[in-house]
Amino acid sequence: MSTTATDFTPLFRKDVPAAAARFTGLPKYNFIGGHNDPTRIPAERLADCTAELLRRDGAKLALYNLGQGPLGHRGLRELVADKLKRHRGISVTPEDVLLTSGSLQGLDLVNSLLLERGDTVLVEELSYGGAITRLRTLGVSVEPMPLDADGIRTDALGNALDGLKAKGVRPKYIYTIPTVQNPTGSIMPLERREALLRLARAHGVPVFEDECYADLVWAGTQSPPALYGLDPEQVIHIGSFSKTLAPALRSAYAVAPWPILSRLVALKTDAGSASLEQMLVAEYFSRHFDEHVEALSGVLKEKLDVMLEAVAREFGSAAECFVPKGGIFLWLRLPEQVDVRKLVKPAADAGIAFNPGPEWAVVPDAAASQLRLCFALPSKEQIREGVAAFARVCFEQTGIPAQSGNIRHGG
């Protein structure tokens, strides 16, 4: 018998992802990911809700899905249906809602249902990095659709659909984040939503609508109805509670007509998303959703203002900000000679983490000078310090910005 340990490496499947790095802790200035404001987690209320619901319904944990079927906790599905009707113009019943383990699971389920290697999808040229990565892994052809301040440009979308039709290609879906777009933070106007849906219908292409950030809009900002609310037969809709309550509570949902939803249920192989989390979100948000989201949005807007002031002070005209209408991210463009990918390591060495733009772009090189900063997690003071520290790194590596904090560099 051999005493040499087995080498598992030759046994890995051919397309296995690269190994993950060991976690070594969060950086001092953490501007990455979809984290949220720790001070807005209602820990005491969540503790009270947890104790109450466990005393009342804890015995149901003995049953998969609490004995309420594969769609998930009925109370949370009722809350989703009510929230969507009041805030997003969507009229559905709890039977039209599938609860998922974060919106990423919803994304994976839709891809599993619709996509095969070699298929084509249309995606906003700047979009959620997780969606782009998954499509590339699946071997799908991703066609980038140009954006402007109002979201996906429907003139370009129409030209792309016509061009693909002439080649005999029918895209499997149009993936869009119309309300608080990730990463730009734009909100698509009603007229453009209607134009997008007309194009989708004319070409027989489904729309995959991601509304993870739609609840977090600034006071006074108007959001048109969700695409699903305008044309439910043409759209698959996903949303999440990660950004409105807590990312670590992996509770999200998918909404679709039953012929689609029933297939997503059949593809869901986890024996049900975590029921205790669903119970907790339903218990808390059935009482506090509107007040919680209003207060959280107010805090996030204050942090955004601090970050905008810090960027203006430290980068001046060297940085162009795409001011978001909600959410937790600020998208920046630096001068073309700056390749932000070359700043990742020196920034990390200085305790700064940011999302380089190429990771959020269908064509990575097209966003080489752009980056995304999350302003939700750090405190206002950390935002000020972190942006100043990043400006120093950027100058040391590129000579930009020439002036920071009213101090001219190199003179």
PDB file of C-alpha atoms in Angstrom, residues 96-299:
ATOM      1  CA  ASP A  96     -45.715  33.536  -8.843  1.00  0.00           C
ATOM      2  CA  VAL A  97     -42.719  33.984  -6.494  1.00  0.00           C
ATOM      3  CA  LEU A  98     -39.820  31.562  -5.983  1.00  0.00           C
ATOM      4  CA  LEU A  99     -37.513  32.279  -3.032  1.00  0.00           C
ATOM      5  CA  THR A 100     -33.808  31.798  -3.744  1.00  0.00           C
ATOM      6  CA  SER A 101     -30.499  31.792  -1.875  1.00  0.00           C
ATOM      7  CA  GLY A 102     -29.503  35.268  -2.989  1.00  0.00           C
ATOM      8  CA  SER A 103     -30.159  36.695  -6.436  1.00  0.00           C
ATOM      9  CA  LEU A 104     -27.113  34.801  -7.701  1.00  0.00           C
ATOM     10  CA  GLN A 105     -29.055  31.580  -7.397  1.00  0.00           C
ATOM     11  CA  GLY A 106     -31.855  33.147  -9.404  1.00  0.00           C
ATOM     12  CA  LEU A 107     -29.320  34.144 -12.040  1.00  0.00           C
ATOM     13  CA  ASP A 108     -27.914  30.614 -12.155  1.00  0.00           C
ATOM     14  CA  LEU A 109     -31.378  29.071 -12.395  1.00  0.00           C
ATOM     15  CA  VAL A 110     -32.402  31.253 -15.340  1.00  0.00           C
ATOM     16  CA  ASN A 111     -29.109  30.530 -17.111  1.00  0.00           C
ATOM     17  CA  SER A 112     -29.525  26.821 -16.466  1.00  0.00           C
ATOM     18  CA  LEU A 113     -33.000  26.939 -17.972  1.00  0.00           C
ATOM     19  CA  LEU A 114     -32.244  28.968 -21.079  1.00  0.00           C
ATOM     20  CA  LEU A 115     -28.580  28.737 -22.043  1.00  0.00           C
ATOM     21  CA  GLU A 116     -26.388  26.251 -23.853  1.00  0.00           C
ATOM     22  CA  ARG A 117     -22.813  26.650 -25.056  1.00  0.00           C
ATOM     23  CA  GLY A 118     -22.733  28.763 -28.200  1.00  0.00           C
ATOM     24  CA  ASP A 119     -25.943  30.684 -27.448  1.00  0.00           C
ATOM     25  CA  THR A 120     -26.073  34.471 -27.698  1.00  0.00           C
ATOM     26  CA  VAL A 121     -27.290  36.959 -25.097  1.00  0.00           C
ATOM     27  CA  LEU A 122     -27.416  40.763 -25.090  1.00  0.00           C
ATOM     28  CA  VAL A 123     -25.975  42.503 -22.029  1.00  0.00           C
ATOM     29  CA  GLU A 124     -25.407  46.148 -21.146  1.00  0.00           C
ATOM     30  CA  GLU A 125     -21.791  47.014 -21.974  1.00  0.00           C
ATOM     31  CA  LEU A 126     -21.189  47.740 -18.278  1.00  0.00           C
ATOM     32  CA  SER A 127     -23.018  45.266 -16.070  1.00  0.00           C
ATOM     33  CA  TYR A 128     -22.893  43.061 -13.005  1.00  0.00           C
ATOM     34  CA  GLY A 129     -19.537  41.299 -12.978  1.00  0.00           C
ATOM     35  CA  GLY A 130     -21.019  38.081 -11.620  1.00  0.00           C
ATOM     36  CA  ALA A 131     -23.427  37.859 -14.550  1.00  0.00           C
ATOM     37  CA  ILE A 132     -20.692  38.478 -17.119  1.00  0.00           C
ATOM     38  CA  THR A 133     -18.367  35.902 -15.530  1.00  0.00           C
ATOM     39  CA  ARG A 134     -21.064  33.249 -15.496  1.00  0.00           C
ATOM     40  CA  LEU A 135     -21.894  33.791 -19.147  1.00  0.00           C
ATOM     41  CA  ARG A 136     -18.261  33.476 -20.153  1.00  0.00           C
ATOM     42  CA  THR A 137     -17.924  30.277 -18.122  1.00  0.00           C
ATOM     43  CA  LEU A 138     -20.956  28.847 -19.899  1.00  0.00           C
ATOM     44  CA  GLY A 139     -19.383  29.493 -23.306  1.00  0.00           C
ATOM     45  CA  VAL A 140     -22.093  31.952 -24.327  1.00  0.00           C
ATOM     46  CA  SER A 141     -21.550  34.745 -26.851  1.00  0.00           C
ATOM     47  CA  VAL A 142     -22.131  38.024 -25.005  1.00  0.00           C
ATOM     48  CA  GLU A 143     -23.079  41.010 -27.156  1.00  0.00           C
ATOM     49  CA  PRO A 144     -22.439  44.363 -25.401  1.00  0.00           C
ATOM     50  CA  MET A 145     -25.203  46.952 -25.639  1.00  0.00           C
ATOM     51  CA  PRO A 146     -24.160  50.628 -25.343  1.00  0.00           C
ATOM     52  CA  LEU A 147     -25.315  52.649 -22.324  1.00  0.00           C
ATOM     53  CA  ASP A 148     -26.019  56.303 -21.742  1.00  0.00           C
ATOM     54  CA  ALA A 149     -27.306  58.252 -18.736  1.00  0.00           C
ATOM     55  CA  ASP A 150     -30.730  56.575 -19.121  1.00  0.00           C
ATOM     56  CA  GLY A 151     -29.506  52.986 -19.344  1.00  0.00           C
ATOM     57  CA  ILE A 152     -29.396  50.661 -22.319  1.00  0.00           C
ATOM     58  CA  ARG A 153     -29.675  52.518 -25.649  1.00  0.00           C
ATOM     59  CA  THR A 154     -32.650  51.088 -27.482  1.00  0.00           C
ATOM     60  CA  ASP A 155     -31.475  52.383 -30.876  1.00  0.00           C
ATOM     61  CA  ALA A 156     -28.331  50.274 -30.531  1.00  0.00           C
ATOM     62  CA  LEU A 157     -30.374  47.379 -29.179  1.00  0.00           C
ATOM     63  CA  GLY A 158     -32.664  47.507 -32.213  1.00  0.00           C
ATOM     64  CA  ASN A 159     -29.701  47.525 -34.597  1.00  0.00           C
ATOM     65  CA  ALA A 160     -28.116  44.590 -32.774  1.00  0.00           C
ATOM     66  CA  LEU A 161     -31.326  42.549 -32.870  1.00  0.00           C
ATOM     67  CA  ASP A 162     -31.771  43.273 -36.576  1.00  0.00           C
ATOM     68  CA  GLY A 163     -28.158  42.317 -37.282  1.00  0.00           C
ATOM     69  CA  LEU A 164     -28.416  39.044 -35.395  1.00  0.00           C
ATOM     70  CA  LYS A 165     -31.719  38.209 -37.075  1.00  0.00           C
ATOM     71  CA  ALA A 166     -30.077  38.703 -40.474  1.00  0.00           C
ATOM     72  CA  LYS A 167     -27.493  36.109 -39.425  1.00  0.00           C
ATOM     73  CA  GLY A 168     -30.177  33.690 -38.276  1.00  0.00           C
ATOM     74  CA  VAL A 169     -29.323  34.192 -34.596  1.00  0.00           C
ATOM     75  CA  ARG A 170     -32.074  34.523 -32.011  1.00  0.00           C
ATOM     76  CA  PRO A 171     -30.648  35.692 -28.673  1.00  0.00           C
ATOM     77  CA  LYS A 172     -31.783  33.742 -25.630  1.00  0.00           C
ATOM     78  CA  TYR A 173     -32.384  36.898 -23.585  1.00  0.00           C
ATOM     79  CA  ILE A 174     -31.654  40.573 -23.015  1.00  0.00           C
ATOM     80  CA  TYR A 175     -30.120  41.005 -19.561  1.00  0.00           C
ATOM     81  CA  THR A 176     -30.740  44.458 -18.118  1.00  0.00           C
ATOM     82  CA  ILE A 177     -30.590  46.250 -14.768  1.00  0.00           C
ATOM     83  CA  PRO A 178     -33.046  49.067 -15.520  1.00  0.00           C
ATOM     84  CA  THR A 179     -33.542  50.433 -12.018  1.00  0.00           C
ATOM     85  CA  VAL A 180     -30.346  51.575 -10.271  1.00  0.00           C
ATOM     86  CA  GLN A 181     -28.097  50.005 -12.863  1.00  0.00           C
ATOM     87  CA  ASN A 182     -24.990  48.201 -11.639  1.00  0.00           C
ATOM     88  CA  PRO A 183     -22.430  49.754 -11.862  1.00  0.00           C
ATOM     89  CA  THR A 184     -23.560  53.161 -13.203  1.00  0.00           C
ATOM     90  CA  GLY A 185     -26.574  53.755 -10.921  1.00  0.00           C
ATOM     91  CA  SER A 186     -28.870  55.019 -13.707  1.00  0.00           C
ATOM     92  CA  ILE A 187     -32.652  54.567 -13.854  1.00  0.00           C
ATOM     93  CA  MET A 188     -34.227  53.819 -17.231  1.00  0.00           C
ATOM     94  CA  PRO A 189     -37.128  56.184 -18.075  1.00  0.00           C
ATOM     95  CA  LEU A 190     -40.587  54.812 -18.819  1.00  0.00           C
ATOM     96  CA  GLU A 191     -40.469  55.638 -22.538  1.00  0.00           C
ATOM     97  CA  ARG A 192     -37.252  53.679 -22.976  1.00  0.00           C
ATOM     98  CA  ARG A 193     -38.615  50.731 -21.009  1.00  0.00           C
ATOM     99  CA  GLU A 194     -41.587  50.607 -23.328  1.00  0.00           C
ATOM    100  CA  ALA A 195     -39.320  50.840 -26.382  1.00  0.00           C
ATOM    101  CA  LEU A 196     -37.131  48.011 -25.076  1.00  0.00           C
ATOM    102  CA  LEU A 197     -40.149  45.785 -24.520  1.00  0.00           C
ATOM    103  CA  ARG A 198     -41.499  46.532 -28.020  1.00  0.00           C
ATOM    104  CA  LEU A 199     -38.184  45.464 -29.514  1.00  0.00           C
ATOM    105  CA  ALA A 200     -38.070  42.324 -27.379  1.00  0.00           C
ATOM    106  CA  ARG A 201     -41.592  41.332 -28.442  1.00  0.00           C
ATOM    107  CA  ALA A 202     -40.965  42.091 -32.099  1.00  0.00           C
ATOM    108  CA  HIS A 203     -37.909  39.819 -32.119  1.00  0.00           C
ATOM    109  CA  GLY A 204     -39.291  37.153 -29.782  1.00  0.00           C
ATOM    110  CA  VAL A 205     -36.485  37.624 -27.249  1.00  0.00           C
ATOM    111  CA  PRO A 206     -37.154  37.358 -23.494  1.00  0.00           C
ATOM    112  CA  VAL A 207     -36.011  40.087 -21.116  1.00  0.00           C
ATOM    113  CA  PHE A 208     -34.127  39.093 -17.972  1.00  0.00           C
ATOM    114  CA  GLU A 209     -34.643  41.929 -15.475  1.00  0.00           C
ATOM    115  CA  ASP A 210     -32.363  42.240 -12.429  1.00  0.00           C
ATOM    116  CA  GLU A 211     -33.677  44.628  -9.764  1.00  0.00           C
ATOM    117  CA  CYS A 212     -31.358  43.975  -6.828  1.00  0.00           C
ATOM    118  CA  TYR A 213     -30.970  47.679  -6.011  1.00  0.00           C
ATOM    119  CA  ALA A 214     -34.386  49.001  -7.046  1.00  0.00           C
ATOM    120  CA  ASP A 215     -35.593  49.579  -3.471  1.00  0.00           C
ATOM    121  CA  LEU A 216     -32.666  51.891  -2.662  1.00  0.00           C
ATOM    122  CA  VAL A 217     -33.433  55.152  -4.474  1.00  0.00           C
ATOM    123  CA  TRP A 218     -32.885  58.651  -3.169  1.00  0.00           C
ATOM    124  CA  ALA A 219     -35.766  60.627  -1.695  1.00  0.00           C
ATOM    125  CA  GLY A 220     -37.706  62.393  -4.439  1.00  0.00           C
ATOM    126  CA  THR A 221     -36.395  60.099  -7.176  1.00  0.00           C
ATOM    127  CA  GLN A 222     -39.125  58.538  -9.292  1.00  0.00           C
ATOM    128  CA  SER A 223     -38.718  54.982 -10.556  1.00  0.00           C
ATOM    129  CA  PRO A 224     -40.958  53.826 -13.410  1.00  0.00           C
ATOM    130  CA  PRO A 225     -42.681  50.447 -13.073  1.00  0.00           C
ATOM    131  CA  ALA A 226     -40.488  47.398 -13.419  1.00  0.00           C
ATOM    132  CA  LEU A 227     -40.300  45.850 -16.869  1.00  0.00           C
ATOM    133  CA  TYR A 228     -42.159  42.834 -15.513  1.00  0.00           C
ATOM    134  CA  GLY A 229     -44.980  45.124 -14.419  1.00  0.00           C
ATOM    135  CA  LEU A 230     -45.230  46.518 -17.948  1.00  0.00           C
ATOM    136  CA  ASP A 231     -45.097  43.179 -19.778  1.00  0.00           C
ATOM    137  CA  PRO A 232     -45.139  40.111 -17.494  1.00  0.00           C
ATOM    138  CA  GLU A 233     -45.356  37.648 -20.383  1.00  0.00           C
ATOM    139  CA  GLN A 234     -42.042  38.875 -21.833  1.00  0.00           C
ATOM    140  CA  VAL A 235     -39.931  39.243 -18.673  1.00  0.00           C
ATOM    141  CA  ILE A 236     -38.249  37.140 -15.987  1.00  0.00           C
ATOM    142  CA  HIS A 237     -37.653  39.237 -12.866  1.00  0.00           C
ATOM    143  CA  ILE A 238     -35.256  38.767  -9.948  1.00  0.00           C
ATOM    144  CA  GLY A 239     -34.788  40.842  -6.809  1.00  0.00           C
ATOM    145  CA  SER A 240     -33.108  40.613  -3.437  1.00  0.00           C
ATOM    146  CA  PHE A 241     -33.223  41.566   0.229  1.00  0.00           C
ATOM    147  CA  SER A 242     -29.412  41.523   0.446  1.00  0.00           C
ATOM    148  CA  LYS A 243     -29.093  45.259  -0.169  1.00  0.00           C
ATOM    149  CA  THR A 244     -32.129  46.361   1.815  1.00  0.00           C
ATOM    150  CA  LEU A 245     -31.548  44.255   4.943  1.00  0.00           C
ATOM    151  CA  ALA A 246     -28.301  42.264   5.016  1.00  0.00           C
ATOM    152  CA  PRO A 247     -26.092  40.534   2.427  1.00  0.00           C
ATOM    153  CA  ALA A 248     -25.362  37.691   4.852  1.00  0.00           C
ATOM    154  CA  LEU A 249     -29.074  36.835   4.942  1.00  0.00           C
ATOM    155  CA  ARG A 250     -29.154  35.090   1.574  1.00  0.00           C
ATOM    156  CA  SER A 251     -32.797  35.829   0.768  1.00  0.00           C
ATOM    157  CA  ALA A 252     -33.907  36.785  -2.728  1.00  0.00           C
ATOM    158  CA  TYR A 253     -36.616  35.904  -5.204  1.00  0.00           C
ATOM    159  CA  ALA A 254     -37.474  35.192  -8.820  1.00  0.00           C
ATOM    160  CA  VAL A 255     -40.799  36.127 -10.408  1.00  0.00           C
ATOM    161  CA  ALA A 256     -42.084  34.659 -13.649  1.00  0.00           C
ATOM    162  CA  PRO A 257     -45.248  33.181 -15.207  1.00  0.00           C
ATOM    163  CA  TRP A 258     -45.863  29.649 -13.974  1.00  0.00           C
ATOM    164  CA  PRO A 259     -44.686  27.846 -17.157  1.00  0.00           C
ATOM    165  CA  ILE A 260     -41.265  29.442 -16.512  1.00  0.00           C
ATOM    166  CA  LEU A 261     -41.327  29.424 -12.717  1.00  0.00           C
ATOM    167  CA  SER A 262     -42.231  25.734 -12.603  1.00  0.00           C
ATOM    168  CA  ARG A 263     -39.089  24.945 -14.604  1.00  0.00           C
ATOM    169  CA  LEU A 264     -36.953  27.045 -12.265  1.00  0.00           C
ATOM    170  CA  VAL A 265     -38.399  25.110  -9.327  1.00  0.00           C
ATOM    171  CA  ALA A 266     -37.482  21.839 -11.033  1.00  0.00           C
ATOM    172  CA  LEU A 267     -33.893  23.070 -11.524  1.00  0.00           C
ATOM    173  CA  LYS A 268     -33.464  24.110  -7.892  1.00  0.00           C
ATOM    174  CA  THR A 269     -31.406  21.330  -6.296  1.00  0.00           C
ATOM    175  CA  ASP A 270     -30.752  22.640  -2.776  1.00  0.00           C
ATOM    176  CA  ALA A 271     -33.846  21.077  -1.167  1.00  0.00           C
ATOM    177  CA  GLY A 272     -35.003  24.606  -0.363  1.00  0.00           C
ATOM    178  CA  SER A 273     -33.250  27.851   0.532  1.00  0.00           C
ATOM    179  CA  ALA A 274     -32.620  28.528   4.220  1.00  0.00           C
ATOM    180  CA  SER A 275     -36.045  28.708   5.837  1.00  0.00           C
ATOM    181  CA  LEU A 276     -35.000  30.419   9.060  1.00  0.00           C
ATOM    182  CA  GLU A 277     -33.628  33.340   7.075  1.00  0.00           C
ATOM    183  CA  GLN A 278     -36.847  33.546   5.068  1.00  0.00           C
ATOM    184  CA  MET A 279     -38.889  33.539   8.267  1.00  0.00           C
ATOM    185  CA  LEU A 280     -36.733  36.285   9.777  1.00  0.00           C
ATOM    186  CA  VAL A 281     -36.889  38.567   6.726  1.00  0.00           C
ATOM    187  CA  ALA A 282     -40.661  38.132   6.565  1.00  0.00           C
ATOM    188  CA  GLU A 283     -41.106  38.741  10.290  1.00  0.00           C
ATOM    189  CA  TYR A 284     -39.058  41.944  10.312  1.00  0.00           C
ATOM    190  CA  PHE A 285     -39.992  43.449   6.962  1.00  0.00           C
ATOM    191  CA  SER A 286     -43.730  42.762   7.347  1.00  0.00           C
ATOM    192  CA  ARG A 287     -43.579  45.390  10.103  1.00  0.00           C
ATOM    193  CA  HIS A 288     -40.736  47.711   9.127  1.00  0.00           C
ATOM    194  CA  PHE A 289     -40.005  47.568   5.381  1.00  0.00           C
ATOM    195  CA  ASP A 290     -40.922  51.113   4.364  1.00  0.00           C
ATOM    196  CA  GLU A 291     -39.384  52.870   7.358  1.00  0.00           C
ATOM    197  CA  HIS A 292     -36.237  50.719   7.194  1.00  0.00           C
ATOM    198  CA  VAL A 293     -35.615  51.305   3.494  1.00  0.00           C
ATOM    199  CA  GLU A 294     -36.313  55.043   3.784  1.00  0.00           C
ATOM    200  CA  ALA A 295     -33.825  55.413   6.651  1.00  0.00           C
ATOM    201  CA  LEU A 296     -31.189  53.253   4.960  1.00  0.00           C
ATOM    202  CA  SER A 297     -31.498  55.159   1.692  1.00  0.00           C
ATOM    203  CA  GLY A 298     -31.026  58.429   3.562  1.00  0.00           C
ATOM    204  CA  VAL A 299     -27.817  57.203   5.186  1.00  0.00           C
TER     205      VAL A 299
END
